[in-house]
Amino acid sequence: MMKRHFTTALALITGAAVLFFGLNFLLNPQGAPDGFGIEPWPQGNAAGYFAVKGVRDLAVAATVFLLLARGQRRTLGWVVLIDAILPLGDALAVLTHGGSLTTALGVHISAASVILLTAVMLLTERPAEGSSHRVGAAPDPSNA
């Protein structure tokens, strides 16, 4: 039971972190890129990039929270596993566009590690006894 609570906490942190990053890029486009690891475009309009990144992160967060709320833990595990591609791609973008190895590892690879840990824990957990049909949640057929 304790592992399940820890896994739930990791899933919530995963969703909350992506929600924060998405909102930060949408609401703070001048400051958000500093933490990402790539220098903002010196001229022209790079604001479109920030909007795309922000909306991407909001969609990922919404998916995590929806599946968690619906009790679709196994499906959430697969989605989170697939979502690990995002910070890995971000790390590659940082490394191939003048960013530092420290930022790629410290920000993006560490995020990918937490996401992968969360996915593995979700995919290997056993359904809680008597919880396969939580009130208000659709049963997860992959837990059967």
Coordinates of N, CA and C in Angstrom, one line a residue:
M1 N 0.8 -1.2 0.0 CA 0.0 0.0 0.0 C 0.9 1.3 0.0
M2 N 2.0 1.2 0.7 CA 2.9 2.4 0.8 C 3.5 2.7 -0.6
K3 N 3.9 1.6 -1.3 CA 4.4 1.8 -2.6 C 3.4 2.5 -3.5
R4 N 2.1 2.1 -3.4 CA 1.1 2.7 -4.2 C 0.9 4.2 -3.9
H5 N 1.0 4.5 -2.7 CA 0.9 6.0 -2.3 C 2.1 6.7 -2.9
F6 N 3.3 6.1 -2.8 CA 4.5 6.7 -3.3 C 4.4 6.9 -4.8
T7 N 3.9 5.9 -5.5 CA 3.7 5.9 -7.0 C 2.7 7.0 -7.3
T8 N 1.6 7.1 -6.6 CA 0.6 8.2 -6.8 C 1.3 9.5 -6.6
A9 N 2.1 9.7 -5.6 CA 2.8 11.0 -5.4 C 3.7 11.3 -6.6
L10 N 4.4 10.3 -7.1 CA 5.3 10.5 -8.2 C 4.5 10.9 -9.4
A11 N 3.3 10.3 -9.7 CA 2.5 10.6 -10.8 C 2.0 12.1 -10.6
L12 N 1.6 12.4 -9.4 CA 1.1 13.8 -9.2 C 2.2 14.8 -9.4
I13 N 3.4 14.5 -9.0 CA 4.6 15.4 -9.2 C 4.9 15.5 -10.7
T14 N 4.8 14.4 -11.4 CA 5.0 14.4 -12.8 C 4.1 15.4 -13.5
G15 N 2.8 15.2 -13.2 CA 1.8 16.1 -13.8 C 1.9 17.5 -13.4
A16 N 2.2 17.8 -12.1 CA 2.3 19.1 -11.6 C 3.6 19.8 -12.2
A17 N 4.7 19.1 -12.3 CA 5.9 19.7 -12.9 C 5.6 20.2 -14.3
V18 N 5.0 19.3 -15.1 CA 4.7 19.6 -16.5 C 3.7 20.8 -16.6
L19 N 2.7 20.8 -15.7 CA 1.8 21.9 -15.6 C 2.5 23.2 -15.3
F20 N 3.4 23.2 -14.4 CA 4.2 24.4 -14.0 C 5.0 24.9 -15.2
F21 N 5.7 23.9 -15.9 CA 6.5 24.4 -17.0 C 5.6 24.9 -18.1
G22 N 4.5 24.3 -18.4 CA 3.6 24.8 -19.5 C 3.1 26.2 -19.2
L23 N 2.6 26.4 -17.9 CA 2.1 27.7 -17.5 C 3.2 28.7 -17.5
N24 N 4.4 28.3 -17.1 CA 5.6 29.2 -17.1 C 5.9 29.7 -18.5
F25 N 5.9 28.8 -19.5 CA 6.2 29.2 -20.8 C 5.1 30.1 -21.4
L26 N 3.9 29.9 -21.0 CA 2.8 30.7 -21.5 C 2.7 32.0 -20.9
L27 N 2.9 32.1 -19.5 CA 2.7 33.3 -18.8 C 4.0 34.1 -18.5
N28 N 5.2 33.5 -18.7 CA 6.4 34.1 -18.5 C 7.4 33.8 -19.6
P29 N 7.0 34.2 -20.8 CA 7.9 33.8 -22.0 C 9.3 34.5 -22.0
Q30 N 9.4 35.6 -21.2 CA 10.8 36.2 -21.2 C 11.7 35.5 -20.2
G31 N 11.1 34.9 -19.1 CA 12.0 34.3 -18.1 C 12.1 32.8 -18.2
A32 N 11.1 32.1 -18.8 CA 11.0 30.7 -18.8 C 12.2 30.0 -19.6
P33 N 12.7 30.6 -20.7 CA 13.7 29.9 -21.4 C 15.0 29.8 -20.6
D34 N 15.3 30.7 -19.7 CA 16.5 30.6 -18.9 C 16.7 29.3 -18.3
G35 N 15.6 28.7 -17.7 CA 15.7 27.4 -17.1 C 15.8 26.2 -18.1
F36 N 15.4 26.5 -19.3 CA 15.3 25.4 -20.3 C 16.7 25.0 -20.8
G37 N 17.6 26.0 -21.0 CA 19.0 25.6 -21.4 C 19.4 26.1 -22.7
I38 N 18.5 26.7 -23.5 CA 18.9 27.2 -24.8 C 18.7 28.7 -24.8
E39 N 19.6 29.5 -25.3 CA 19.5 30.9 -25.4 C 18.3 31.3 -26.3
P40 N 17.5 32.2 -25.8 CA 16.4 32.6 -26.7 C 16.9 33.3 -28.0
W41 N 16.1 33.2 -29.0 CA 16.4 33.7 -30.3 C 16.7 35.2 -30.1
P42 N 17.8 35.7 -30.6 CA 18.2 37.1 -30.4 C 17.3 38.1 -31.2
Q43 N 16.8 37.7 -32.3 CA 16.0 38.6 -33.1 C 14.7 37.9 -33.5
G44 N 13.7 38.7 -34.0 CA 12.5 38.1 -34.5 C 11.6 37.7 -33.4
N45 N 10.7 36.8 -33.8 CA 9.6 36.4 -32.8 C 9.7 34.9 -32.5
A46 N 10.3 34.6 -31.4 CA 10.4 33.3 -30.9 C 9.3 32.9 -29.9
A47 N 8.4 33.9 -29.7 CA 7.3 33.7 -28.8 C 6.4 32.5 -29.2
G48 N 6.3 32.2 -30.5 CA 5.6 31.1 -31.0 C 6.1 29.8 -30.4
Y49 N 7.4 29.7 -30.3 CA 8.1 28.5 -29.7 C 7.6 28.3 -28.3
F50 N 7.6 29.4 -27.5 CA 7.2 29.3 -26.1 C 5.7 28.9 -26.0
A51 N 4.9 29.4 -26.8 CA 3.4 29.0 -26.8 C 3.3 27.5 -27.1
V52 N 4.0 27.0 -28.1 CA 4.0 25.6 -28.5 C 4.4 24.8 -27.3
K53 N 5.5 25.1 -26.7 CA 6.1 24.4 -25.6 C 5.1 24.4 -24.4
G54 N 4.5 25.6 -24.1 CA 3.6 25.7 -23.0 C 2.4 24.9 -23.2
V55 N 1.8 24.9 -24.4 CA 0.6 24.1 -24.7 C 0.9 22.6 -24.6
R56 N 2.0 22.2 -25.2 CA 2.4 20.8 -25.1 C 2.5 20.3 -23.7
D57 N 3.1 21.1 -22.8 CA 3.2 20.7 -21.4 C 1.9 20.7 -20.7
L58 N 1.0 21.6 -21.0 CA -0.4 21.6 -20.4 C -1.1 20.3 -20.9
A59 N -1.0 19.9 -22.1 CA -1.7 18.7 -22.6 C -1.2 17.5 -21.9
V60 N 0.1 17.4 -21.7 CA 0.7 16.3 -21.0 C 0.2 16.2 -19.6
A61 N 0.2 17.4 -18.9 CA -0.2 17.4 -17.5 C -1.7 17.0 -17.4
A62 N -2.5 17.5 -18.3 CA -4.0 17.2 -18.3 C -4.2 15.7 -18.5
T63 N -3.4 15.0 -19.3 CA -3.5 13.6 -19.6 C -3.1 12.8 -18.3
V64 N -2.0 13.2 -17.6 CA -1.6 12.6 -16.4 C -2.7 12.7 -15.3
F65 N -3.2 13.9 -15.1 CA -4.2 14.1 -14.1 C -5.5 13.4 -14.4
L66 N -5.9 13.4 -15.7 CA -7.2 12.7 -16.1 C -7.1 11.2 -15.8
L67 N -6.0 10.5 -16.3 CA -5.8 9.1 -16.1 C -5.7 8.7 -14.6
L68 N -5.0 9.6 -13.8 CA -4.9 9.3 -12.4 C -6.2 9.4 -11.7
A69 N -7.0 10.5 -12.1 CA -8.3 10.7 -11.4 C -9.3 9.6 -11.8
R70 N -9.2 9.0 -13.0 CA -10.1 8.0 -13.5 C -9.6 6.6 -13.0
G71 N -8.5 6.5 -12.3 CA -8.1 5.2 -11.8 C -7.4 4.4 -12.8
Q72 N -7.0 4.9 -13.9 CA -6.4 4.2 -15.1 C -4.9 4.1 -14.9
R73 N -4.5 3.5 -13.8 CA -3.1 3.5 -13.4 C -2.2 2.8 -14.4
R74 N -2.6 1.7 -14.9 CA -1.7 0.9 -15.8 C -1.6 1.7 -17.2
T75 N -2.7 2.3 -17.6 CA -2.7 3.1 -18.8 C -1.8 4.3 -18.6
L76 N -2.0 4.9 -17.4 CA -1.1 6.0 -17.0 C 0.4 5.7 -17.1
G77 N 0.7 4.5 -16.6 CA 2.1 4.0 -16.7 C 2.6 4.0 -18.1
W78 N 1.8 3.5 -19.1 CA 2.2 3.5 -20.5 C 2.4 4.9 -21.0
V79 N 1.4 5.8 -20.7 CA 1.5 7.2 -21.2 C 2.7 7.9 -20.6
V80 N 3.0 7.7 -19.3 CA 4.1 8.3 -18.7 C 5.4 7.8 -19.3
L81 N 5.5 6.5 -19.6 CA 6.6 5.9 -20.3 C 6.9 6.6 -21.6
I82 N 5.8 6.8 -22.4 CA 5.9 7.4 -23.7 C 6.3 8.9 -23.5
D83 N 5.8 9.6 -22.5 CA 6.1 11.0 -22.2 C 7.5 11.2 -21.9
A84 N 8.2 10.2 -21.5 CA 9.7 10.3 -21.1 C 10.5 10.7 -22.4
I85 N 9.9 10.5 -23.6 CA 10.5 11.0 -24.8 C 10.7 12.5 -24.8
L86 N 9.8 13.2 -24.2 CA 9.8 14.7 -24.2 C 11.1 15.2 -23.6
P87 N 11.4 14.9 -22.3 CA 12.6 15.5 -21.7 C 13.9 14.9 -22.4
L88 N 13.8 13.7 -22.9 CA 15.0 13.2 -23.6 C 15.2 14.0 -24.9
G89 N 14.2 14.4 -25.6 CA 14.3 15.2 -26.8 C 14.7 16.6 -26.4
D90 N 14.2 17.1 -25.3 CA 14.7 18.4 -24.8 C 16.2 18.4 -24.5
A91 N 16.7 17.4 -23.9 CA 18.1 17.3 -23.6 C 18.9 17.3 -24.9
L92 N 18.4 16.5 -25.9 CA 19.1 16.5 -27.2 C 19.1 17.9 -27.8
A93 N 18.0 18.6 -27.7 CA 17.9 19.9 -28.3 C 18.9 20.9 -27.6
V94 N 19.0 20.8 -26.3 CA 19.9 21.6 -25.5 C 21.4 21.3 -26.0
L95 N 21.7 20.0 -26.1 CA 23.1 19.6 -26.4 C 23.4 20.0 -27.9
T96 N 22.5 20.0 -28.8 CA 22.7 20.3 -30.2 C 22.5 21.8 -30.6
H97 N 22.1 22.6 -29.6 CA 21.9 24.0 -29.9 C 22.6 24.9 -28.9
G98 N 23.8 24.6 -28.6 CA 24.6 25.5 -27.8 C 24.4 25.5 -26.3
G99 N 23.5 24.6 -25.8 CA 23.3 24.5 -24.3 C 24.4 23.7 -23.7
S100 N 24.4 23.7 -22.4 CA 25.5 23.1 -21.6 C 25.1 21.6 -21.3
L101 N 26.1 20.8 -21.1 CA 25.9 19.4 -20.7 C 25.3 19.4 -19.3
T102 N 25.7 20.3 -18.4 CA 25.2 20.4 -17.1 C 23.7 20.6 -17.1
T103 N 23.2 21.6 -17.9 CA 21.7 21.8 -18.0 C 21.0 20.6 -18.6
A104 N 21.6 20.0 -19.7 CA 20.9 18.8 -20.3 C 20.8 17.7 -19.3
L105 N 21.8 17.5 -18.5 CA 21.8 16.4 -17.5 C 21.0 16.8 -16.3
G106 N 21.2 18.0 -15.7 CA 20.6 18.4 -14.5 C 19.1 18.7 -14.6
V107 N 18.7 19.2 -15.7 CA 17.3 19.6 -15.9 C 16.5 18.5 -16.6
H108 N 17.0 18.1 -17.8 CA 16.2 17.3 -18.7 C 16.4 15.8 -18.5
I109 N 17.6 15.3 -18.3 CA 17.9 13.9 -18.1 C 17.4 13.5 -16.7
S110 N 17.5 14.4 -15.7 CA 17.0 14.1 -14.4 C 15.5 14.0 -14.4
A111 N 14.8 14.9 -15.2 CA 13.4 14.8 -15.3 C 13.0 13.5 -16.0
A112 N 13.7 13.1 -17.1 CA 13.4 11.8 -17.7 C 13.6 10.7 -16.8
S113 N 14.6 10.7 -15.9 CA 14.8 9.7 -14.9 C 13.6 9.5 -14.0
V114 N 13.1 10.6 -13.5 CA 12.0 10.6 -12.6 C 10.7 10.1 -13.3
I115 N 10.6 10.5 -14.5 CA 9.4 10.1 -15.3 C 9.5 8.6 -15.6
L116 N 10.7 8.1 -16.0 CA 10.9 6.6 -16.2 C 10.6 5.8 -14.9
L117 N 11.1 6.3 -13.8 CA 10.9 5.6 -12.5 C 9.4 5.6 -12.2
T118 N 8.7 6.7 -12.5 CA 7.2 6.7 -12.2 C 6.6 5.7 -13.1
A119 N 6.9 5.6 -14.4 CA 6.3 4.7 -15.4 C 6.6 3.2 -14.9
V120 N 7.8 2.9 -14.6 CA 8.1 1.5 -14.1 C 7.3 1.2 -12.9
M121 N 7.2 2.1 -11.9 CA 6.4 1.8 -10.7 C 5.0 1.6 -11.0
L122 N 4.4 2.5 -11.9 CA 3.0 2.3 -12.3 C 2.8 1.0 -13.0
L123 N 3.7 0.6 -13.9 CA 3.5 -0.6 -14.7 C 3.7 -1.9 -13.9
T124 N 4.4 -1.8 -12.8 CA 4.7 -3.0 -12.0 C 3.9 -3.1 -10.8
E125 N 3.1 -2.1 -10.4 CA 2.3 -2.2 -9.2 C 1.1 -3.1 -9.4
R126 N 0.8 -3.8 -8.3 CA -0.4 -4.6 -8.3 C -1.6 -3.8 -8.0
P127 N -2.8 -4.1 -8.6 CA -4.0 -3.3 -8.2 C -4.3 -3.5 -6.8
A128 N -4.7 -2.4 -6.1 CA -5.1 -2.5 -4.7 C -6.3 -3.4 -4.6
E129 N -6.4 -4.2 -3.6 CA -7.5 -5.1 -3.4 C -8.8 -4.4 -3.3
G130 N -9.7 -4.9 -4.1 CA -11.1 -4.3 -4.1 C -11.2 -2.9 -4.7
S131 N -10.1 -2.5 -5.4 CA -10.1 -1.1 -5.9 C -10.2 -1.1 -7.5
S132 N -10.4 -2.3 -8.1 CA -10.4 -2.3 -9.5 C -11.7 -1.6 -10.1
H133 N -12.7 -1.3 -9.2 CA -13.9 -0.6 -9.7 C -14.1 0.5 -8.7
R134 N -13.2 1.5 -8.6 CA -13.4 2.6 -7.8 C -14.6 3.4 -8.1
V135 N -15.3 3.9 -7.1 CA -16.5 4.7 -7.3 C -16.1 5.9 -8.2
G136 N -16.9 6.1 -9.2 CA -16.7 7.3 -10.1 C -15.6 7.1 -11.1
A137 N -14.9 6.0 -11.1 CA -13.8 5.7 -12.1 C -14.2 4.5 -12.9
A138 N -13.8 4.7 -14.2 CA -14.0 3.6 -15.1 C -13.0 2.5 -14.8
P139 N -13.3 1.2 -14.8 CA -12.3 0.2 -14.6 C -11.2 0.2 -15.6
D140 N -10.0 -0.1 -15.3 CA -8.9 -0.1 -16.2 C -8.8 -1.6 -16.7
P141 N -9.2 -1.9 -17.9 CA -9.2 -3.2 -18.4 C -7.8 -3.8 -18.4
S142 N -6.7 -3.0 -18.5 CA -5.4 -3.5 -18.5 C -5.0 -4.0 -17.1
N143 N -5.8 -3.7 -16.1 CA -5.4 -4.2 -14.7 C -6.0 -5.6 -14.5
A144 N -6.8 -6.1 -15.4 CA -7.5 -7.4 -15.2 C -6.5 -8.5 -15.3

